Coordinates of C-alpha atoms in Angstrom, one line a residue:
X1 CA 229.2 134.0 5.4
X2 CA 228.5 133.5 9.2
X3 CA 230.3 131.0 11.6
X4 CA 228.6 127.6 10.9
X5 CA 229.5 127.4 14.4
X6 CA 227.4 130.9 14.9
X7 CA 224.4 129.4 13.2
X8 CA 224.4 125.9 15.5
X9 CA 224.0 127.7 18.4
X10 CA 221.5 129.7 17.2
X11 CA 219.8 126.9 15.9
X12 CA 219.9 125.4 19.5
X13 CA 218.6 128.8 20.6
X14 CA 215.4 127.8 18.5
X15 CA 215.1 124.5 19.6
X16 CA 214.7 125.1 23.5
X17 CA 211.3 127.5 21.9
X18 CA 207.6 126.8 23.1
X19 CA 206.7 126.5 19.2
X20 CA 207.2 122.6 19.4
X21 CA 207.1 122.5 15.0
X22 CA 209.6 125.3 15.5
X23 CA 212.0 123.5 17.9
X24 CA 212.5 120.4 16.3
X25 CA 212.7 121.5 13.1
X26 CA 216.2 123.7 14.5
X27 CA 217.7 120.9 16.8
X28 CA 217.6 118.5 13.9
X29 CA 219.0 121.3 11.8
X30 CA 222.1 122.1 14.0
X31 CA 222.3 117.8 14.6
X32 CA 223.1 117.8 11.3
X33 CA 225.3 120.7 10.8
X34 CA 227.5 119.1 14.3
X35 CA 227.6 115.8 12.7
X36 CA 228.9 117.2 9.4
X37 CA 231.2 119.2 11.1
X38 CA 231.9 116.4 13.3
X39 CA 231.6 118.8 17.3
X40 CA 229.9 118.3 20.1
X41 CA 227.9 120.7 21.9
X42 CA 231.5 121.3 24.5
X43 CA 233.0 122.7 21.0
X44 CA 230.5 125.2 21.3
X45 CA 231.8 126.9 24.3
X46 CA 233.4 130.0 24.2
X47 CA 236.7 128.6 26.1
X48 CA 237.8 131.9 27.2
X49 CA 235.1 132.2 29.7
X50 CA 235.9 128.3 31.0
X51 CA 238.7 130.2 32.8
X52 CA 242.4 128.0 33.9
X53 CA 242.1 124.9 36.2
X54 CA 245.2 123.3 38.1
X55 CA 245.1 119.6 38.2
X56 CA 247.9 117.1 40.0
X57 CA 248.6 113.8 39.2
X58 CA 249.4 111.7 41.5
X59 CA 252.2 109.9 39.9
X60 CA 255.1 110.1 41.8
X61 CA 259.2 110.0 40.7
X62 CA 262.6 111.6 40.6
X63 CA 265.1 112.8 38.4
X64 CA 267.1 109.8 38.8
X65 CA 264.5 106.7 38.5
X66 CA 262.3 108.2 35.8
X67 CA 264.4 111.0 34.0
X68 CA 261.8 110.5 31.2
X69 CA 258.9 111.5 33.1
X70 CA 259.1 115.7 32.2
X71 CA 259.9 115.1 27.9
X72 CA 256.4 112.7 28.2
X73 CA 254.7 115.5 30.7
X74 CA 256.0 118.1 28.5
X75 CA 254.8 116.0 24.6
X76 CA 251.6 115.8 26.3
X77 CA 251.1 119.2 27.5
X78 CA 251.8 120.7 23.6
X79 CA 249.3 118.2 22.6
X80 CA 246.3 118.9 24.8
X81 CA 247.2 122.9 24.9
X82 CA 248.0 122.7 27.9
X83 CA 251.1 123.9 30.6
X84 CA 253.1 122.0 33.1
X85 CA 255.4 123.0 36.0
X86 CA 257.2 120.2 39.0
X87 CA 255.9 120.5 42.3
X88 CA 257.8 119.0 45.0
X89 CA 257.0 119.6 48.6
X90 CA 260.1 120.9 50.5
X91 CA 263.3 118.8 51.9
X92 CA 261.6 115.4 49.6
X93 CA 263.4 114.1 46.5
X94 CA 260.4 112.7 45.0
X95 CA 258.2 115.5 43.0
X96 CA 254.8 114.9 40.9
X97 CA 253.5 117.1 37.8
X98 CA 250.9 119.9 37.5
X99 CA 249.0 120.4 34.0
X100 CA 246.9 124.1 34.0
X101 CA 244.8 124.2 31.7
X102 CA 240.9 124.9 30.8
X103 CA 238.5 122.0 32.0
X104 CA 238.6 119.7 29.3
X105 CA 241.7 120.2 27.9
X106 CA 243.2 119.7 31.4
X107 CA 241.7 116.0 32.7
X108 CA 242.0 114.4 29.5
X109 CA 245.5 115.7 29.9
X110 CA 245.8 114.0 33.1
X111 CA 245.0 111.0 32.6
X112 CA 246.3 110.3 29.1
X113 CA 249.2 111.0 31.3
X114 CA 248.7 108.4 34.3
X115 CA 247.6 105.9 31.8
X116 CA 251.2 107.0 29.1
X117 CA 253.3 106.6 32.3
X118 CA 251.7 103.3 33.8
X119 CA 252.2 101.8 30.1
X120 CA 255.4 102.9 30.3
X121 CA 256.4 101.8 33.6
X122 CA 255.3 98.3 33.2
X123 CA 257.5 97.4 29.8
X124 CA 260.0 99.1 31.9
X125 CA 259.4 96.2 35.1
X126 CA 259.8 93.4 32.0
X127 CA 262.8 95.1 30.6
X128 CA 264.5 94.3 34.3
X129 CA 263.8 90.9 34.4
X130 CA 264.7 89.6 31.1
X131 CA 268.2 91.8 31.5
X132 CA 268.2 90.3 35.2
X133 CA 272.2 89.7 34.5
X134 CA 272.4 92.6 33.7
X135 CA 274.1 96.1 36.3
X136 CA 271.4 97.8 37.7
X137 CA 273.0 101.6 35.7
X138 CA 272.8 99.5 32.6
X139 CA 269.2 98.0 32.9
X140 CA 268.3 101.5 33.7
X141 CA 270.0 103.0 30.1
X142 CA 268.0 100.1 28.9
X143 CA 264.6 101.4 30.5
X144 CA 265.2 104.4 29.9
X145 CA 265.5 103.8 26.0
X146 CA 262.7 102.2 25.5
X147 CA 260.9 105.7 27.9
X148 CA 262.9 108.3 25.1
X149 CA 261.4 105.8 22.3
X150 CA 258.2 105.7 23.2
X151 CA 257.4 109.6 23.5
X152 CA 259.2 110.3 20.3
X153 CA 256.4 108.2 19.0
X154 CA 254.0 109.9 20.3
X155 CA 254.9 113.0 19.9
X156 CA 255.4 111.8 15.8
X157 CA 251.5 110.3 15.8
X158 CA 250.1 113.3 18.0
X159 CA 252.3 115.7 14.5
X160 CA 250.5 113.0 11.9
X161 CA 247.0 113.5 13.9
X162 CA 247.5 117.3 13.6
X163 CA 249.1 117.4 10.7
X164 CA 245.9 115.9 9.1
X165 CA 243.3 117.7 10.8
X166 CA 245.0 121.0 9.8
X167 CA 244.7 119.2 6.2
X168 CA 240.9 118.4 6.5
X169 CA 239.3 120.8 8.1
X170 CA 241.9 123.9 8.2
X171 CA 241.1 123.5 11.9
X172 CA 244.8 124.5 14.4
X173 CA 244.4 124.0 17.4
X174 CA 245.8 127.3 19.4
X175 CA 246.8 127.2 23.3
X176 CA 244.3 130.4 25.1
X177 CA 246.3 133.9 26.0
X178 CA 244.9 132.2 29.8
X179 CA 247.2 128.8 29.4
X180 CA 249.9 130.2 28.3
X181 CA 250.9 133.1 31.3
X182 CA 249.2 130.6 33.9
X183 CA 252.3 129.6 35.0
X184 CA 254.6 132.1 34.6
X185 CA 255.3 132.8 37.8
X186 CA 255.9 129.1 38.6
X187 CA 259.2 126.9 38.1
X188 CA 260.2 127.0 34.0
X189 CA 261.3 122.7 33.2
X190 CA 264.0 121.3 32.2
X191 CA 264.1 118.3 30.9
X192 CA 267.2 115.6 31.9
X193 CA 269.7 114.5 30.0
X194 CA 268.8 110.6 29.5
X195 CA 271.6 107.4 28.3
X196 CA 269.5 105.2 25.8
X197 CA 270.2 101.7 24.2
X198 CA 268.7 101.3 20.4
X199 CA 267.4 98.4 20.5
X200 CA 264.9 99.1 23.4
X201 CA 264.5 102.9 22.2
X202 CA 263.0 100.9 18.7
X203 CA 261.0 99.2 20.6
X204 CA 259.3 102.2 23.1
X205 CA 259.4 104.5 19.8
X206 CA 256.2 101.4 18.1
X207 CA 254.5 101.2 21.1
X208 CA 254.4 105.0 21.4
X209 CA 253.5 105.6 18.0
X210 CA 250.2 102.9 17.9
X211 CA 248.9 104.1 21.7
X212 CA 245.6 104.8 21.6
X213 CA 244.9 106.7 24.8
X214 CA 241.1 106.8 24.1
X215 CA 240.6 103.0 25.8
X216 CA 241.9 103.7 29.1
X217 CA 240.2 107.8 28.9
X218 CA 237.1 106.6 27.9
X219 CA 237.2 103.7 30.6
X220 CA 237.3 106.4 33.0

């Protein structure tokens, strides 16, 4: 049986025909198939032809201040079929994140990453304010607990989404070989051990599980 994507491509090609009736019929049929299979024209592009792109976040962090950021970047990179590495200028303690992937994937991954970091840091600011009488170390543990809970909830939400797509459409997204090997020559990132606090971890988990990336992405 002919692959439905190939059929849509052929219909879109026919829609450029000089025969107005043929072109209109082909375009309508293509749009119908695209709606039935819930795909857009960008889904029809052969990703092997796109090449790997690197994008770098403007968010700076350190392993001491934000030890959870590496884990967040790892969860998001995996979901958006990207790779990530740390980027740090010589002699500086602060660093940021680079994502490597196909253009459309990596751009969305970066936007979602920066939005998620902003959400977590905003809640950490609130947590520190609510617990002003705690020591700095204790407040850091509370904040790390929230962040780790958020990341766990987000990871589970992604896994449930992937399982739903697999069950309904039989699709399992895979990372292209070009992206898989894009960071082979770069330093591998290992997540730090993080002390977490129970009550805020539960709060973070709920926020991560219900995190709606579409709001911020659609606004950009």
